[in-house]
Amino acid sequence: MKRKFMLFLACLLLNAGFALAQVSVSGVVISKTDNQPVAGASIVVKGTTNGTTSDANGNFTLKGLSSVDGMAVVSFIGMRSVEQPIQSKMTIYLSEATDQLSEVVVVAYGTAKKSEFTGSAAVVDNKRVEAPVASFDKKLAGQAAGLQVYSNSGQPGSATTFRIRGSGSLTASNEPLYVIDGVAASSGDYSQIASDWNDSSSNIMSSINPADIESITILKDAAAASLYGSRAANGVVVITTKQGKKGKPKTSFNATFGWASLANGYDTMGSAEYYKTYFNSIYSQQLASGVSSDAAVVAANNLVQGLITHNPYNVSNPLDASGNVANGAKLVVDTDWQDVVFNVAPTQDYDFNVSGGSDYANYFMSVGYFNQKGITPSASYKRYSGKANVSSKAADWLEVGLNSTYSYSIQNTEVAGGAGASPLFNALYFLSGVPVYEVDDAGNYVLDASGNKQYNYLNPTNKDFNPLAIPAMDVHRTFTYRLLASAYADVKILDNLHFKTVFSPDYVGVFEKMFWNKYHGNGPAYNGRAERFQTHSLTYTSTNTLTYNNTFCDVHHLNLMLGQEYWNQNINLMSATATNLLGDMEELSAGSASQMPTSSETTEVLMSYFGRAEYTLLDRYNFSASLRRDGSSIFGADYKWGTFWSLGASWQMEKESFIKDAGWIDALKFRISYGTSGNNQGINSYASLGLWASGSDYIYGTSGGLGHSQLVNTNLHWESQGMFNVGFDYSLFNNKLSGALEFFDKSSSDLLYAVPIAASNGLESITMNTAKVSNKGVEFSINANIIESGSFKWDANFNITTSSDKILSLEGGDKIISATEKIWREGYSQYEFYMPTWAGVDKSTGSPLWYVVASDGTRTTTSKYSSASYELQGKATPDAYGGLTNTFWYKNFDLSILLTYSLGGKIYDGLYAELMHGGNNSGTNLHSDELNAWSSTNTDSNIPVFSYGNTDKQNSPSSRFLYSATNLRVKNITLSYTLPANLGVASNVISRARVFASIDNLCTWFPGGWKGYSDQDMYGIGGYAAYPSIPIAMTVSFGVNLNF
Amino acid sequence: MKAKYLFIGVMAGAMLCSCSKSELFQNPSTQLSDETAISTSETVKAVLMGAYAYTGDYRYLTLANTALDVMGDDFHISSGAYGFPTYNWNMYSYDYAQVPAATPWWTGYCSYLWRFGYKAVDQCNEIIANAASLPSGCEDYLAQAHAVRAYNMLRLCDLFAGAYNADPDGPGIVIRLEPGSADATKDPARTTIKEAYAQIIEDFTFAYNDLVNTDTQFFTKKSAALLLSRVYLEMNDYGNCSKYAKIAADNTFDGSNLMSQSEWQGGFTDHNSEWLLYFNYTAETCNYYASIPSFWWFTRCADKDSEWGTENYGKKQTYDYVTSDANATYGHMLQGYSTVRANNSFVALFDKKDCRSLFPFYFFETDGYFVSKFGWRTCVGDAEYPMGRIAEAYLNEAEAELGLGSTAAAASVLNALQVKRGATATTATIDHIWLERRKELYGEAFALPDIKRLRKPLERTGVDHWSKVLSLPADSPRFMFPIPLTELNYNPNMTSADQNEYWR
């Protein structure tokens, strides 16, 4: 590292030395953030008044120089000033002054000067990670303190788990509110095929082209977020899309190509290993039952082949009495199913936009095309998007505008989870002795009449499936149409008094096709099945605000806002199914039998009144207060309305003389806030009512039925949250170091959750407001401008968040969440693992052992799983997490390396457990570790004995499969090169060109001995997944940005 | 400037009349409320249909009935070792390897059985608890609700409790008589077997007295009588058993009201006059691979020369031969899971001419025989399923008469059944009657309940039983499923001491 640094320094000096004597120099000023030219930047020769400004293309010419010695000082509002040696041809990069407190941040119902803001908000850079992804949220991991982002699946277009300052809810949603251009937008999953049918997901945020996003602000504390009332408790993500700026039209074209592949698979047994493992066990069992050795060999070979459903060898009795391959026997089938299922998947991403503006109007228009294939046989996502944001100053008292996004996307969902049709499941658990294609005894392909290979569907794992064939024969496709628009008018009533009205329709239309072929897999039982789903969601929001802004006597600055909002969401669902399909047709019309079609309509209404006051004294003491009253249709008859409020204060200490004198402190702001908010997200619209559902589940014979589906609760209401936040924002040493340090204490009460009730009630739970959860933590971020010298710069951003989450109270005491092997217990995390403790292997018998804890605390061991004691095993949530970004610029190159890390916490490898069944689950492949299982000659093994027909439950959930979740991931490395400003003839057309190469998810280091996919995201916040989803792939990509 | 004020005026007006508080009350479009669910006879019927639907849910009826057969002596689930993978369905029931936790699902069947049994009970409770306020025209639905509730409680006793005959004061089940409630303090404790049976008899008697329905896909007076006879037999109350068996069989025990041999061999796909109660599965509601026929049926015979009654019937075959196109078509082959096998030792008990000996072939001696009792109509699982047949009334009557000391009457009834089926007549001893029950009622969930009721040991013989559990003593605590943790953990009136003995 040191040597490289010296090299950079040497180059730097060399450059200065070769400077030629000229009277004028020219150059270009470029923003590092988006690599766009900066118009209007000031370029001044240091120590003189000689200077100029850059034109619309960022170009400038400095004239009247006596020599090329000296330094140029380049500055632009909102960007960090740069000093650079004067050269004949200069390229100057300006970075955004994110560390300075002068910037304006987008906040609830408006903007705020960061220096005066009393709340906690983080502006996140969504451009740092260049690998193409369908939705912006997947890029944000590790980039802001207090933010956790998990891509739950490598399914293109799938959902992301997003947590702002931990999980404040037990069973309602923990996902934030998304506000796009000032309006709460539809988020979450609208697909029935992806989530309801195939254990995967789709993400409506994927309908927004990430390239259209100008900025993302995360509102974290009450002072920042609680103006959103009953929807603010999980934090708010405020997205602002690009707007045109005054000036001549700018055109830009971006293209990215990527290739994704599986980084790491499980080390499963090969065909010969699996055969021999079973053979040995069965052979010895046969001998023990008194059969002769010869008969035992035949029986064992016969049984193993029956278990595999194929003979992977070319002779009928390939193994002999000693377990060796007999003379003439040869392995002819050895399938690596992970290799069969996972492949290299390409992505293309194109974006073209034009923007500009005049005194009276601004515009930004874009079109985009994104096409991503998944690394499994049929997963893919394709999006066509268009955007037009226009605004006009229609009169001196009236500004009107329209922001609109249209997109059309097609997602092909790979079946995930434990379904027979899931290639993810089958990739891991299919036996290597099962061939992909039909083969004869010698292992040669059995061709059909046309000479083609024929898929083999016989296997002991999933009846009539083949993970390569079925995805190509069945269809799981989601078409999403989205129109998100917001029209606004801002009326200046008086100079200080504005009225703004916004009307925003958000339409999501989803049409889905499911088709099960009649030949193999799920379909034959129906002789082919076609299913169609439609979802029409229309959400509209009408917001009216009145804003008053004034300064009195130069020292009192007052900002008042009053508002009213109406939100209405109407969702219509429809589905229809036809079976017994004619020929190879896939449509409903081809069916001659049908299942009952369904439809339903859901309406949810939220009406609100709110206000905010901000007061600044002497430009340094800032106070804020907000109040919101929400009425929601989803809550019980007795609790329709709730009130939420916040108070905040901040102190710009750098303006006090005792700090000013220190000199090295550029800015130091102390902030403190407290407020309340609610969470109504993720709750069924009719959760408070006692209900009887109609539907196919309750039909008897040909008579329609009703099923008791929900118990009444008229007291159901929002989850309440109180958040305390205190912190400092700082900027030191001429802005070389900046960042924030803060502490938060989030207390969430009245948590809605499905209180489990005794199963003999006929229902398993009732949703009530009972529990209380606390999330506390410290967030620290530092942005360091380590070196900034001429053509070399090095910036580093580091953030860390410590977190501690705890259940404070729980109605009725402990709740066991067996679906994720957790327990909810007061005083512990809601992600606390709860399962028997592994005690190793009985040396004398090879039996698995678990601990039994007597009531007096005495610990003994048992080999009977159902007698083992359940114990707390630690939480899944990390103690600390964050990210580190190092960015280097050298001349036209820049290199950015993003690391994310997580410290502490546990993760359960259920997939590995499944592969370590020790004979408990015939028909499921084995991990290679099973080769080292206990035997009479290997009594020190920590893997219990393998035996055919085993029912010792050795791989049932226990601490044996819990690992430390601590990890360090090389999330992204991007190297880019900006072509010289002078590209000859091309410069007439192209004003700027940049190329880059990027690697996403290069590798992950798990010090805890993790054996699985190098991906913890798919296990989510809870560190547990019973079944696989598509692992997050390693992606290599290349791209180009062109400006015209 | 005028335009400005006009604009502001319009906006302010729109704001003021934009919303109405009544919008905060929204109702779902596809669900009824507690009040409206039992407001008309149509909706009361729909609630009752929901109870039937739960009674036949595959997570309950398929799992429970198959378990109750393969936990006996005569059937087993293929070990998965002969090319018929079990996919874990029911092999852990057969192997007596159940656990009280809900996961992994294949060893946690008890939580499904319990849950869906009580869902059916809850549906009935909604009708019964509101009996006084039901709209007119619901009298028969009320009677049916009693019968469905009793049927499910009896099934839950078979699965989760010991035999009445062994210890009537032993732990029974949870008796739920009120609709589900969030108030856990109202959760009933586990009652004794005696109390459970008293409730079952009360419900069936109510149904018997009030039922007027004659459609046998629902409970009728006669099927209520048959169930009463079944319950009284489990209690060794031979007088009542005989009384209701006679009612169920119209006091006709000459064989004339039994299925013909060809009907018996027809695959049990459609009800007939012998079926007093059947579950009306249709192609849409049968659950396909998860249905009972899916686990039992494979094909009727190996080929056209191996029909029932020929020399070749019951011989060893190969998979490729049986599944070749011509043979598959001939045998009406449809491979579901097809994993239930009859044991060699059981098959050997049948006379060659016994029409019930539907064991067409086997692939491996150690894997047992395929069984062709339960077939299909249009697709896997599409078949009606018998829940009460007159043949059972014969067997109940025979056993009751024997218990009452009328050996001759017992033999007469037993022999009428045997002759009708093509079997050799025997004397009416308790073991002969039990053997006849096994031959007649296999696949209809009597194997384990009979072992428990008759206080027999589990005795599995023959090379094809692969389980480690080959014998269990009479009254074994393993003859019942564990009480699921989803009940034990959340019912404040139950403690871990309420768990069945083997899992405590």
PDB file of C-alpha atoms in Angstrom, chain A residues 369-551:
ATOM      1  CA  TYR A 369     -34.712  -1.067 -20.505  1.00  0.00           C
ATOM      2  CA  PHE A 370     -33.513  -3.599 -18.006  1.00  0.00           C
ATOM      3  CA  ASN A 371     -33.220  -7.324 -18.560  1.00  0.00           C
ATOM      4  CA  GLN A 372     -31.804  -9.602 -15.909  1.00  0.00           C
ATOM      5  CA  LYS A 373     -31.616 -13.368 -15.993  1.00  0.00           C
ATOM      6  CA  GLY A 374     -31.390 -15.314 -12.783  1.00  0.00           C
ATOM      7  CA  ILE A 375     -28.743 -17.933 -12.166  1.00  0.00           C
ATOM      8  CA  THR A 376     -31.359 -20.704 -12.148  1.00  0.00           C
ATOM      9  CA  PRO A 377     -33.082 -22.202 -15.183  1.00  0.00           C
ATOM     10  CA  SER A 378     -36.076 -19.902 -15.575  1.00  0.00           C
ATOM     11  CA  ALA A 379     -35.718 -16.879 -13.290  1.00  0.00           C
ATOM     12  CA  SER A 380     -35.655 -13.530 -15.021  1.00  0.00           C
ATOM     13  CA  TYR A 381     -36.886  -9.964 -14.826  1.00  0.00           C
ATOM     14  CA  LYS A 382     -37.364  -7.481 -17.606  1.00  0.00           C
ATOM     15  CA  ARG A 383     -38.516  -3.887 -17.318  1.00  0.00           C
ATOM     16  CA  TYR A 384     -39.399  -1.145 -19.771  1.00  0.00           C
ATOM     17  CA  SER A 385     -39.727   2.210 -18.110  1.00  0.00           C
ATOM     18  CA  GLY A 386     -40.423   5.775 -19.032  1.00  0.00           C
ATOM     19  CA  LYS A 387     -40.425   8.942 -17.050  1.00  0.00           C
ATOM     20  CA  ALA A 388     -41.395  12.551 -17.576  1.00  0.00           C
ATOM     21  CA  ASN A 389     -41.068  15.169 -14.882  1.00  0.00           C
ATOM     22  CA  VAL A 390     -42.154  18.616 -15.935  1.00  0.00           C
ATOM     23  CA  SER A 391     -42.777  21.794 -14.031  1.00  0.00           C
ATOM     24  CA  SER A 392     -43.836  25.213 -15.086  1.00  0.00           C
ATOM     25  CA  LYS A 393     -43.986  28.616 -13.562  1.00  0.00           C
ATOM     26  CA  ALA A 394     -47.441  29.348 -14.921  1.00  0.00           C
ATOM     27  CA  ALA A 395     -47.782  32.689 -13.230  1.00  0.00           C
ATOM     28  CA  ASP A 396     -45.704  34.598 -10.759  1.00  0.00           C
ATOM     29  CA  TRP A 397     -48.006  33.226  -8.051  1.00  0.00           C
ATOM     30  CA  LEU A 398     -48.394  29.734  -9.449  1.00  0.00           C
ATOM     31  CA  GLU A 399     -46.077  26.848 -10.067  1.00  0.00           C
ATOM     32  CA  VAL A 400     -47.500  23.633 -11.416  1.00  0.00           C
ATOM     33  CA  GLY A 401     -45.844  20.335 -12.192  1.00  0.00           C
ATOM     34  CA  LEU A 402     -46.361  16.748 -13.045  1.00  0.00           C
ATOM     35  CA  ASN A 403     -44.045  13.899 -12.128  1.00  0.00           C
ATOM     36  CA  SER A 404     -44.873  10.655 -13.837  1.00  0.00           C
ATOM     37  CA  THR A 405     -43.391   7.218 -14.163  1.00  0.00           C
ATOM     38  CA  TYR A 406     -44.651   4.423 -16.295  1.00  0.00           C
ATOM     39  CA  SER A 407     -43.243   0.968 -16.338  1.00  0.00           C
ATOM     40  CA  TYR A 408     -44.039  -2.457 -17.621  1.00  0.00           C
ATOM     41  CA  SER A 409     -42.182  -5.445 -16.284  1.00  0.00           C
ATOM     42  CA  ILE A 410     -42.163  -9.177 -16.680  1.00  0.00           C
ATOM     43  CA  GLN A 411     -40.870 -11.429 -13.958  1.00  0.00           C
ATOM     44  CA  ASN A 412     -40.399 -15.140 -14.413  1.00  0.00           C
ATOM     45  CA  THR A 413     -40.307 -16.547 -10.929  1.00  0.00           C
ATOM     46  CA  GLU A 414     -38.276 -19.599 -10.142  1.00  0.00           C
ATOM     47  CA  VAL A 415     -40.200 -21.841  -7.806  1.00  0.00           C
ATOM     48  CA  ALA A 416     -38.381 -21.702  -4.484  1.00  0.00           C
ATOM     49  CA  GLY A 417     -38.894 -23.196  -1.052  1.00  0.00           C
ATOM     50  CA  GLY A 418     -39.591 -26.845  -0.419  1.00  0.00           C
ATOM     51  CA  ALA A 419     -41.896 -27.455  -3.367  1.00  0.00           C
ATOM     52  CA  GLY A 420     -41.226 -30.353  -5.687  1.00  0.00           C
ATOM     53  CA  ALA A 421     -41.002 -27.882  -8.534  1.00  0.00           C
ATOM     54  CA  SER A 422     -38.269 -25.907  -6.787  1.00  0.00           C
ATOM     55  CA  PRO A 423     -34.964 -26.299  -8.626  1.00  0.00           C
ATOM     56  CA  LEU A 424     -33.298 -24.710  -5.593  1.00  0.00           C
ATOM     57  CA  PHE A 425     -34.514 -27.507  -3.372  1.00  0.00           C
ATOM     58  CA  ASN A 426     -33.739 -30.135  -5.954  1.00  0.00           C
ATOM     59  CA  ALA A 427     -30.269 -28.789  -6.690  1.00  0.00           C
ATOM     60  CA  LEU A 428     -29.295 -29.541  -3.112  1.00  0.00           C
ATOM     61  CA  TYR A 429     -31.256 -32.662  -2.350  1.00  0.00           C
ATOM     62  CA  PHE A 430     -31.429 -34.682  -5.544  1.00  0.00           C
ATOM     63  CA  LEU A 431     -29.140 -37.689  -5.416  1.00  0.00           C
ATOM     64  CA  SER A 432     -26.096 -37.659  -7.621  1.00  0.00           C
ATOM     65  CA  GLY A 433     -26.996 -41.178  -8.739  1.00  0.00           C
ATOM     66  CA  VAL A 434     -30.077 -39.815 -10.468  1.00  0.00           C
ATOM     67  CA  PRO A 435     -29.358 -38.934 -14.092  1.00  0.00           C
ATOM     68  CA  VAL A 436     -30.504 -35.688 -15.706  1.00  0.00           C
ATOM     69  CA  TYR A 437     -31.404 -37.536 -18.877  1.00  0.00           C
ATOM     70  CA  GLU A 438     -32.592 -41.057 -19.358  1.00  0.00           C
ATOM     71  CA  VAL A 439     -29.674 -43.438 -19.672  1.00  0.00           C
ATOM     72  CA  ASP A 440     -29.325 -47.141 -20.247  1.00  0.00           C
ATOM     73  CA  ASP A 441     -27.418 -49.583 -18.041  1.00  0.00           C
ATOM     74  CA  ALA A 442     -24.129 -48.518 -19.593  1.00  0.00           C
ATOM     75  CA  GLY A 443     -24.846 -44.854 -18.953  1.00  0.00           C
ATOM     76  CA  ASN A 444     -25.543 -44.003 -22.589  1.00  0.00           C
ATOM     77  CA  TYR A 445     -28.370 -41.608 -23.348  1.00  0.00           C
ATOM     78  CA  VAL A 446     -31.629 -43.183 -24.372  1.00  0.00           C
ATOM     79  CA  LEU A 447     -32.684 -41.036 -27.294  1.00  0.00           C
ATOM     80  CA  ASP A 448     -36.219 -40.485 -28.466  1.00  0.00           C
ATOM     81  CA  ALA A 449     -37.425 -41.126 -32.000  1.00  0.00           C
ATOM     82  CA  SER A 450     -36.056 -37.759 -33.149  1.00  0.00           C
ATOM     83  CA  GLY A 451     -32.663 -38.451 -31.633  1.00  0.00           C
ATOM     84  CA  ASN A 452     -33.029 -36.096 -28.685  1.00  0.00           C
ATOM     85  CA  LYS A 453     -32.038 -36.747 -25.119  1.00  0.00           C
ATOM     86  CA  GLN A 454     -34.986 -37.342 -22.841  1.00  0.00           C
ATOM     87  CA  TYR A 455     -35.254 -35.874 -19.403  1.00  0.00           C
ATOM     88  CA  ASN A 456     -35.425 -38.320 -16.535  1.00  0.00           C
ATOM     89  CA  TYR A 457     -38.233 -37.729 -14.064  1.00  0.00           C
ATOM     90  CA  LEU A 458     -37.754 -40.719 -11.794  1.00  0.00           C
ATOM     91  CA  ASN A 459     -36.059 -39.841  -8.539  1.00  0.00           C
ATOM     92  CA  PRO A 460     -36.723 -40.464  -4.860  1.00  0.00           C
ATOM     93  CA  THR A 461     -36.745 -36.804  -3.829  1.00  0.00           C
ATOM     94  CA  ASN A 462     -39.637 -35.182  -5.624  1.00  0.00           C
ATOM     95  CA  LYS A 463     -42.075 -37.253  -7.545  1.00  0.00           C
ATOM     96  CA  ASP A 464     -42.006 -36.740 -11.289  1.00  0.00           C
ATOM     97  CA  PHE A 465     -39.773 -33.663 -11.228  1.00  0.00           C
ATOM     98  CA  ASN A 466     -36.575 -32.753 -12.972  1.00  0.00           C
ATOM     99  CA  PRO A 467     -35.144 -29.376 -11.944  1.00  0.00           C
ATOM    100  CA  LEU A 468     -33.842 -28.646 -15.388  1.00  0.00           C
ATOM    101  CA  ALA A 469     -36.893 -29.763 -17.348  1.00  0.00           C
ATOM    102  CA  ILE A 470     -39.823 -28.516 -15.291  1.00  0.00           C
ATOM    103  CA  PRO A 471     -38.806 -24.814 -15.195  1.00  0.00           C
ATOM    104  CA  ALA A 472     -38.765 -24.874 -18.969  1.00  0.00           C
ATOM    105  CA  MET A 473     -42.157 -26.576 -19.215  1.00  0.00           C
ATOM    106  CA  ASP A 474     -44.140 -24.708 -16.575  1.00  0.00           C
ATOM    107  CA  VAL A 475     -44.844 -20.973 -16.443  1.00  0.00           C
ATOM    108  CA  HIS A 476     -44.789 -18.654 -13.423  1.00  0.00           C
ATOM    109  CA  ARG A 477     -44.906 -15.206 -14.964  1.00  0.00           C
ATOM    110  CA  THR A 478     -45.892 -11.861 -13.544  1.00  0.00           C
ATOM    111  CA  PHE A 479     -46.624  -8.856 -15.726  1.00  0.00           C
ATOM    112  CA  THR A 480     -46.661  -5.608 -13.793  1.00  0.00           C
ATOM    113  CA  TYR A 481     -47.964  -2.323 -15.116  1.00  0.00           C
ATOM    114  CA  ARG A 482     -47.373   0.726 -13.036  1.00  0.00           C
ATOM    115  CA  LEU A 483     -48.295   4.324 -13.401  1.00  0.00           C
ATOM    116  CA  LEU A 484     -47.149   6.543 -10.613  1.00  0.00           C
ATOM    117  CA  ALA A 485     -47.920  10.195 -11.060  1.00  0.00           C
ATOM    118  CA  SER A 486     -48.206  13.239  -8.928  1.00  0.00           C
ATOM    119  CA  ALA A 487     -49.548  16.562 -10.070  1.00  0.00           C
ATOM    120  CA  TYR A 488     -49.070  19.584  -7.948  1.00  0.00           C
ATOM    121  CA  ALA A 489     -49.839  23.257  -7.807  1.00  0.00           C
ATOM    122  CA  ASP A 490     -48.056  25.657  -5.522  1.00  0.00           C
ATOM    123  CA  VAL A 491     -49.837  28.956  -4.998  1.00  0.00           C
ATOM    124  CA  LYS A 492     -48.159  31.951  -3.520  1.00  0.00           C
ATOM    125  CA  ILE A 493     -50.948  33.547  -1.522  1.00  0.00           C
ATOM    126  CA  LEU A 494     -48.689  36.061   0.115  1.00  0.00           C
ATOM    127  CA  ASP A 495     -44.940  36.375  -0.105  1.00  0.00           C
ATOM    128  CA  ASN A 496     -44.536  34.229   2.966  1.00  0.00           C
ATOM    129  CA  LEU A 497     -47.591  32.092   2.631  1.00  0.00           C
ATOM    130  CA  HIS A 498     -47.850  29.219   0.191  1.00  0.00           C
ATOM    131  CA  PHE A 499     -50.610  26.782  -0.481  1.00  0.00           C
ATOM    132  CA  LYS A 500     -49.638  23.506  -2.118  1.00  0.00           C
ATOM    133  CA  THR A 501     -51.967  20.839  -3.344  1.00  0.00           C
ATOM    134  CA  VAL A 502     -50.789  17.479  -4.589  1.00  0.00           C
ATOM    135  CA  PHE A 503     -52.896  14.818  -6.171  1.00  0.00           C
ATOM    136  CA  SER A 504     -51.255  11.500  -6.808  1.00  0.00           C
ATOM    137  CA  PRO A 505     -52.697   8.371  -8.357  1.00  0.00           C
ATOM    138  CA  ASP A 506     -50.575   5.241  -8.057  1.00  0.00           C
ATOM    139  CA  TYR A 507     -51.835   2.418 -10.188  1.00  0.00           C
ATOM    140  CA  VAL A 508     -50.372  -1.066 -10.009  1.00  0.00           C
ATOM    141  CA  GLY A 509     -51.802  -3.634 -12.352  1.00  0.00           C
ATOM    142  CA  VAL A 510     -50.551  -7.172 -12.115  1.00  0.00           C
ATOM    143  CA  PHE A 511     -51.458  -9.921 -14.497  1.00  0.00           C
ATOM    144  CA  GLU A 512     -50.055 -13.333 -13.770  1.00  0.00           C
ATOM    145  CA  LYS A 513     -49.846 -16.555 -15.659  1.00  0.00           C
ATOM    146  CA  MET A 514     -49.308 -19.911 -14.120  1.00  0.00           C
ATOM    147  CA  PHE A 515     -49.201 -23.039 -16.188  1.00  0.00           C
ATOM    148  CA  TRP A 516     -48.446 -26.591 -15.152  1.00  0.00           C
ATOM    149  CA  ASN A 517     -47.778 -28.882 -18.055  1.00  0.00           C
ATOM    150  CA  LYS A 518     -49.743 -32.093 -18.287  1.00  0.00           C
ATOM    151  CA  TYR A 519     -46.756 -34.393 -18.699  1.00  0.00           C
ATOM    152  CA  HIS A 520     -44.586 -34.053 -15.635  1.00  0.00           C
ATOM    153  CA  GLY A 521     -44.403 -32.361 -12.267  1.00  0.00           C
ATOM    154  CA  ASN A 522     -47.435 -30.745 -10.686  1.00  0.00           C
ATOM    155  CA  GLY A 523     -49.571 -30.784 -13.794  1.00  0.00           C
ATOM    156  CA  PRO A 524     -50.365 -34.430 -14.610  1.00  0.00           C
ATOM    157  CA  ALA A 525     -52.797 -34.756 -11.702  1.00  0.00           C
ATOM    158  CA  TYR A 526     -54.901 -32.117 -13.470  1.00  0.00           C
ATOM    159  CA  ASN A 527     -54.020 -33.168 -16.989  1.00  0.00           C
ATOM    160  CA  GLY A 528     -52.514 -29.716 -17.289  1.00  0.00           C
ATOM    161  CA  ARG A 529     -53.504 -26.693 -15.281  1.00  0.00           C
ATOM    162  CA  ALA A 530     -53.653 -23.041 -16.258  1.00  0.00           C
ATOM    163  CA  GLU A 531     -54.197 -20.328 -13.729  1.00  0.00           C
ATOM    164  CA  ARG A 532     -54.502 -16.569 -14.108  1.00  0.00           C
ATOM    165  CA  PHE A 533     -54.359 -13.903 -11.463  1.00  0.00           C
ATOM    166  CA  GLN A 534     -55.166 -10.246 -11.701  1.00  0.00           C
ATOM    167  CA  THR A 535     -54.483  -7.565  -9.168  1.00  0.00           C
ATOM    168  CA  HIS A 536     -55.587  -4.008  -9.704  1.00  0.00           C
ATOM    169  CA  SER A 537     -54.469  -1.618  -7.060  1.00  0.00           C
ATOM    170  CA  LEU A 538     -55.362   2.029  -7.273  1.00  0.00           C
ATOM    171  CA  THR A 539     -54.089   4.215  -4.504  1.00  0.00           C
ATOM    172  CA  TYR A 540     -54.690   7.887  -4.547  1.00  0.00           C
ATOM    173  CA  THR A 541     -53.490  10.534  -2.207  1.00  0.00           C
ATOM    174  CA  SER A 542     -54.672  14.079  -1.966  1.00  0.00           C
ATOM    175  CA  THR A 543     -52.466  16.336   0.121  1.00  0.00           C
ATOM    176  CA  ASN A 544     -53.061  19.983   0.852  1.00  0.00           C
ATOM    177  CA  THR A 545     -50.600  22.046   2.818  1.00  0.00           C
ATOM    178  CA  LEU A 546     -50.322  25.650   3.833  1.00  0.00           C
ATOM    179  CA  THR A 547     -46.815  26.904   4.583  1.00  0.00           C
ATOM    180  CA  TYR A 548     -45.780  30.125   6.261  1.00  0.00           C
ATOM    181  CA  ASN A 549     -42.189  31.171   6.350  1.00  0.00           C
ATOM    182  CA  ASN A 550     -40.868  34.387   7.832  1.00  0.00           C
ATOM    183  CA  THR A 551     -38.006  35.981   9.689  1.00  0.00           C
TER     184      THR A 551
END
